[in-house]
Short mmCIF file of C-alpha atoms in Angstrom, two decimals:
data_model
loop_
_atom_site.label_atom_id
_atom_site.label_comp_id
_atom_site.label_asym_id
_atom_site.label_seq_id
_atom_site.Cartn_x
_atom_site.Cartn_y
_atom_site.Cartn_z
CA MET A 1 119.77 135.87 78.99
CA THR A 2 122.37 132.65 79.44
CA SER A 3 121.84 131.35 82.44
CA ALA A 4 117.74 130.99 81.25
CA VAL A 5 119.06 129.63 77.67
CA ASP A 6 121.70 126.75 80.36
CA PHE A 7 118.76 126.01 82.39
CA LEU A 8 116.22 125.37 78.87
CA ARG A 9 119.39 123.21 77.17
CA GLY A 10 120.08 120.79 80.45
CA HIS A 11 116.14 119.80 81.02
CA ALA A 12 116.09 119.55 77.52
CA VAL A 13 118.59 116.74 78.08
CA ARG A 14 117.34 115.83 81.10
CA ALA A 15 113.75 114.99 79.87
CA THR A 16 115.35 112.88 76.27
CA ALA A 17 117.56 111.07 78.31
CA THR A 18 114.71 109.40 80.52
CA SER A 19 112.97 109.25 78.10
CA LYS A 20 115.00 107.00 76.01
CA GLN A 21 115.08 105.48 79.53
CA ALA A 22 111.80 104.25 79.68
CA VAL A 23 111.11 103.01 76.43
CA LEU A 24 114.84 100.87 77.02
CA SER A 25 113.85 99.96 79.96
CA ARG A 26 110.46 98.07 78.26
CA THR A 27 108.61 98.18 81.47
CA TYR A 28 105.29 99.72 80.03
CA LEU A 29 104.38 95.91 79.37
CA TYR A 30 105.09 94.81 83.10
CA PRO A 31 100.85 95.78 83.51
CA PRO A 32 99.42 94.05 80.81
CA LEU A 33 102.30 90.98 81.32
CA GLY A 34 100.98 91.24 84.90
CA VAL A 35 97.31 90.06 83.54
CA LEU A 36 98.60 87.82 82.05
CA TYR A 37 100.99 86.09 85.14
CA LEU A 38 97.56 86.30 86.55
CA ALA A 39 95.50 84.43 84.72
CA ARG A 40 97.79 81.71 84.05
CA HIS A 41 98.99 81.26 87.30
CA PRO A 42 95.69 80.05 90.17
CA PRO A 43 98.03 79.62 93.00
CA LEU A 44 97.81 83.90 93.48
CA TRP A 45 93.87 83.74 93.02
CA PRO A 46 93.21 84.04 96.84
CA PRO A 47 94.27 87.16 97.91
CA VAL A 48 92.34 88.49 94.75
CA LEU A 49 89.46 86.11 94.80
CA ALA A 50 89.07 87.53 98.65
CA ARG A 51 88.64 91.51 97.49
CA ILE A 52 87.11 91.56 94.53
CA LEU A 53 83.18 91.49 95.04
CA PRO A 54 83.39 94.37 97.89
CA CYS A 55 85.64 96.18 95.07
CA LEU A 56 83.32 95.67 92.37
CA ALA A 57 80.97 97.77 94.72
CA LEU A 58 82.60 100.28 96.07
CA SER A 59 83.87 100.59 92.51
CA LEU A 60 80.39 101.01 91.03
CA ALA A 61 78.99 103.01 93.72
CA VAL A 62 81.73 105.68 93.06
CA LEU A 63 81.69 105.62 88.92
CA VAL A 64 77.72 105.73 88.38
CA PRO A 65 77.67 109.27 91.06
CA MET A 66 81.07 110.46 89.77
CA PHE A 67 79.82 110.14 86.15
CA VAL A 68 75.78 111.31 86.73
CA PHE A 69 76.63 114.47 88.38
CA THR A 70 79.97 115.28 87.17
CA TYR A 71 81.12 114.30 83.45
CA ILE A 72 78.32 117.04 81.37
CA PRO A 73 79.46 119.88 83.24
CA GLN A 74 83.29 118.93 82.52
CA ALA A 75 82.38 117.73 79.60
CA ALA A 76 80.38 121.18 78.65
CA VAL A 77 83.84 123.66 79.50
CA LEU A 78 85.47 120.70 78.04
CA SER A 79 84.21 120.79 74.88
CA ILE A 80 84.22 124.81 75.35
CA MET A 81 88.41 124.69 75.47
CA ASN A 82 89.08 121.63 73.73
CA GLY A 83 86.54 121.33 70.52
CA PRO A 84 84.90 118.09 69.03
CA VAL A 85 87.09 116.17 71.39
CA GLY A 86 85.46 117.29 74.49
CA PRO A 87 83.58 114.64 75.39
CA VAL A 88 86.27 112.53 74.92
CA SER A 89 88.67 113.97 76.99
CA ALA A 90 85.73 114.83 79.99
CA ALA A 91 84.70 110.53 79.90
CA ALA A 92 88.92 110.29 80.15
CA LEU A 93 88.97 112.64 83.09
CA VAL A 94 85.84 111.23 85.22
CA CYS A 95 87.44 108.55 85.11
CA SER A 96 90.47 109.41 86.19
CA GLU A 97 89.51 111.04 88.69
CA SER A 98 86.89 107.80 89.55
CA SER A 99 90.22 105.79 89.60
CA VAL A 100 91.96 108.14 92.16
CA ILE A 101 89.56 108.00 94.57
CA ILE A 102 88.61 104.05 93.67
CA ASN A 103 91.95 102.90 95.00
CA ALA A 104 92.19 105.31 98.34
CA LEU A 105 88.93 104.40 99.50
CA ALA A 106 90.37 100.74 99.11
CA ARG A 107 93.30 100.86 99.44
CA ALA A 108 92.31 102.19 103.00
CA PHE A 109 89.94 99.75 103.98
CA LEU A 110 89.88 96.60 101.20
CA LEU A 111 93.17 95.68 99.64
CA ASP A 112 95.95 96.45 102.10
CA ARG A 113 96.59 93.02 103.49
CA ALA A 114 95.83 92.17 99.58
CA LEU A 115 98.02 93.84 97.94
CA CYS A 116 100.68 93.00 100.12
CA ASP A 117 99.79 89.40 99.79
CA LEU A 118 100.17 89.36 95.39
CA PHE A 119 103.18 91.06 95.92
CA ASP A 120 104.48 88.00 97.92
CA ALA A 121 103.22 85.89 96.62
CA THR A 122 104.68 86.06 92.96
CA LEU A 123 107.93 87.48 94.23
CA VAL A 124 107.44 83.47 96.01
CA CYS A 125 106.32 82.08 92.25
CA GLU A 126 109.58 83.79 90.89
CA GLY A 127 111.61 81.62 92.90
CA GLN A 128 112.30 85.05 95.50
CA ASP A 129 111.18 82.98 98.86
CA ALA A 130 114.97 84.59 100.76
CA LEU A 131 113.95 87.98 99.24
CA VAL A 132 109.78 87.81 101.34
CA SER A 133 112.00 85.92 104.37
CA LYS A 134 112.76 89.39 105.36
CA GLY A 135 108.87 90.89 105.70
CA ARG A 136 107.23 87.66 106.32
CA GLU A 137 107.11 83.43 107.18
CA LEU A 138 107.00 81.26 104.63
CA LYS A 139 105.98 78.36 105.20
CA PRO A 140 107.40 74.92 103.63
CA GLY A 141 105.97 73.82 100.00
CA SER A 142 107.66 74.70 96.56
CA LYS A 143 107.12 78.10 94.22
CA SER A 144 104.18 76.84 92.73
CA GLU A 145 102.31 77.08 95.59
CA GLY A 146 102.27 80.69 95.83
CA ALA A 147 99.69 82.58 98.30
CA LYS A 148 99.08 78.98 100.10
CA LYS A 149 103.79 79.84 101.57
CA LEU A 150 102.66 82.74 102.94
CA GLY A 151 102.84 83.04 106.75
CA LYS A 152 103.09 86.10 109.15
CA ILE A 153 103.48 89.55 108.34
CA LEU A 154 106.72 90.78 109.79
CA THR A 155 106.38 94.14 108.81
CA ARG A 156 104.36 96.31 105.99
CA PRO A 157 104.51 98.14 103.67
CA LEU A 158 105.14 102.04 105.12
CA GLN A 159 103.41 104.03 102.43
CA LYS A 160 99.76 104.84 102.15
CA PHE A 161 97.62 106.95 100.31
CA SER A 162 98.71 110.35 100.80
CA PHE A 163 96.38 113.19 101.58
CA ALA A 164 99.43 115.17 99.45
CA SER A 165 99.06 113.21 96.16
CA ILE A 166 95.80 113.71 95.90
CA VAL A 167 96.27 117.75 96.76
CA GLU A 168 98.43 117.17 93.48
CA TYR A 169 96.49 115.56 91.04
CA ILE A 170 93.51 118.31 91.94
CA VAL A 171 96.44 120.83 91.39
CA LEU A 172 97.28 118.79 87.81
CA LEU A 173 93.45 118.62 86.65
CA PRO A 174 93.72 121.71 84.51
CA LEU A 175 96.04 120.18 82.03
CA ASN A 176 93.57 118.22 80.54
CA LEU A 177 92.27 121.53 79.42
CA ILE A 178 94.98 121.99 77.00
CA PRO A 179 93.98 119.19 73.47
CA VAL A 180 95.10 115.87 73.75
CA VAL A 181 99.01 117.09 75.00
CA GLY A 182 97.78 117.59 78.02
CA THR A 183 95.63 115.33 78.51
CA ALA A 184 99.09 112.94 77.87
CA ALA A 185 100.81 115.21 80.59
CA PHE A 186 98.53 114.92 82.85
CA LEU A 187 98.69 111.30 82.85
CA ILE A 188 102.22 111.08 82.42
CA MET A 189 102.87 113.23 85.19
CA GLN A 190 100.62 111.10 87.64
CA GLY A 191 102.32 107.81 86.87
CA ARG A 192 105.32 109.37 87.55
CA LYS A 193 104.38 109.78 90.76
CA MET A 194 102.00 105.93 91.08
CA GLY A 195 105.00 103.84 90.06
CA PRO A 196 107.62 104.04 92.67
CA ARG A 197 104.35 103.43 94.77
CA PHE A 198 104.17 99.88 92.79
CA HIS A 199 107.87 98.58 94.62
CA ALA A 200 107.28 99.95 98.11
CA ARG A 201 106.94 96.49 99.42
CA TYR A 202 109.96 95.76 97.79
CA PHE A 203 111.61 98.86 98.70
CA GLN A 204 110.81 97.57 102.18
CA LEU A 205 111.73 94.03 101.44
CA LYS A 206 115.37 95.34 100.93
CA GLY A 207 115.48 97.53 103.70
CA PHE A 208 115.70 100.21 101.90
CA ASP A 209 115.74 103.63 103.46
CA SER A 210 114.20 107.23 101.96
CA VAL A 211 118.04 108.45 101.24
CA HIS A 212 118.55 104.56 99.03
CA LYS A 213 114.83 104.24 97.88
CA ASP A 214 115.50 107.77 96.56
CA ALA A 215 118.48 107.08 95.08
CA PHE A 216 117.21 104.06 93.17
CA VAL A 217 114.05 105.09 92.04
CA LYS A 218 115.76 108.32 90.07
CA ALA A 219 119.07 105.86 88.71
CA ASN A 220 114.88 104.44 87.31
CA SER A 221 113.28 107.36 86.86
CA GLY A 222 112.27 106.35 83.18
CA GLY A 223 111.15 102.81 83.98
CA TYR A 224 109.49 104.23 87.44
CA ILE A 225 107.61 106.48 84.49
CA ALA A 226 106.65 104.42 81.80
CA PHE A 227 105.07 101.82 84.15
CA GLY A 228 103.11 104.13 86.49
CA THR A 229 102.16 105.47 82.86
CA ILE A 230 100.43 102.25 81.84
CA SER A 231 99.34 101.43 85.00
CA MET A 232 97.25 105.44 85.72
CA VAL A 233 95.61 103.86 81.74
CA LEU A 234 94.58 100.72 82.63
CA ASN A 235 92.98 102.24 85.57
CA LEU A 236 90.54 104.21 83.38
CA VAL A 237 89.02 101.61 82.48
CA PRO A 238 85.66 101.60 84.18
CA LEU A 239 84.42 99.20 86.27
CA VAL A 240 87.77 96.94 86.60
CA SER A 241 90.00 99.92 88.29
CA ILE A 242 90.60 97.45 91.25
CA PHE A 243 91.59 94.66 89.05
CA PHE A 244 94.69 96.56 86.63
CA THR A 245 95.36 98.51 90.09
CA LEU A 246 96.06 94.29 91.70
CA THR A 247 97.21 92.93 88.19
CA SER A 248 99.95 96.22 87.98
CA THR A 249 100.87 94.87 91.64
CA VAL A 250 102.20 91.75 90.15
CA GLY A 251 103.71 92.82 87.18
CA ALA A 252 105.82 95.07 89.69
CA ALA A 253 106.46 91.79 91.43
CA LEU A 254 107.78 90.90 88.56
CA TRP A 255 109.93 94.24 87.87
CA ALA A 256 111.67 93.41 90.91
CA ALA A 257 112.16 89.17 90.54
CA GLU A 258 113.74 90.59 87.71
CA ILE A 259 116.08 92.48 89.09
CA GLU A 260 116.92 90.46 91.38
CA LYS A 261 117.71 87.83 88.59
CA LYS A 262 119.14 89.78 87.19
CA ALA A 263 122.00 91.11 89.46
CA ALA A 264 122.17 86.82 90.32
CA TYR A 265 121.86 85.28 87.00
CA PRO A 266 121.77 87.71 83.93
CA GLY A 267 119.26 87.07 81.51
CA GLU A 268 116.74 84.89 83.71
CA LYS A 269 113.31 84.71 82.07
CA ILE A 270 110.22 84.53 83.10
CA ASP A 271 107.46 81.79 83.23
CA VAL A 272 103.87 82.84 82.65
CA SER A 273 103.31 80.15 81.07
CA GLY A 274 102.17 78.81 84.64
CA LYS A 275 104.42 75.61 83.95
CA GLU A 276 107.12 75.01 85.65
CA SER A 277 109.25 74.39 82.70
CA GLY A 278 112.85 74.51 81.03
CA LYS A 279 111.82 75.34 78.36
CA ASP A 280 111.30 78.74 76.83
CA VAL A 281 107.89 78.70 75.71
CA GLY A 282 105.21 80.68 76.77
CA LYS A 283 108.22 82.59 78.70
CA LYS A 284 108.92 86.17 78.22
CA GLU A 285 111.93 87.81 78.73
CA LEU A 286 112.04 91.58 79.80
CA HIS A 287 114.54 93.36 80.59
CA ALA A 288 114.54 96.11 84.46
CA THR A 289 116.56 99.02 84.33
#
């Protein structure tokens, strides 16, 4: 009995510490910051524009059939379990399911190169040429040129969308049967897995092996949960889930750049104004763990 109590107490302490770290890290701001940063930095647009129409077509091809064939059965079940909020929970669930399918297909067939280019181009815009050069050739030019500076890729991200992730997603689906709290827990648990995946390229550029990567993720678990959860929430928006995957990639690169800047220049700020100036106008200071 004592061992069980100690186990629960230890788990509660760790959960509290992780939650505190998630809040204090402020990494939940990076996914929406990625939207603003991408909008204000046209040099980052080429990788996005090259894939936007195929990704939109893919989103429609998945989302419409999912709502036509799966919404009503799930709404019926969730209405029995959750009452009046059942239809709303069902809509969120269908969007989540569609997002998983869309992102799996897009990453496998459409976005592999685009996500890598976008991540690297964002790092270039933040002056991280030395880091990016570890994984690709860079052309001469200023950091404001973004994607135009990208040359031949020397190393590609090793982490792909795995079958195990889909299995885990299916296993966790029953959590949505619990009103409100269950859906929130589902998003957070999925966010815990998704967060580190956005930094797959960063880990490779840093030369982290699996041991170093796992240690880094564990040390910053709260930050990755916060980042991944907000990314999951944004991906629930119909038709534009892939767009938010792209902007979250920008946000992940900004977080990586901030980690690098804090290591060399504590207090460095990220310019989201689209203008290179020494002024603080249009700048946002975020603190990564």
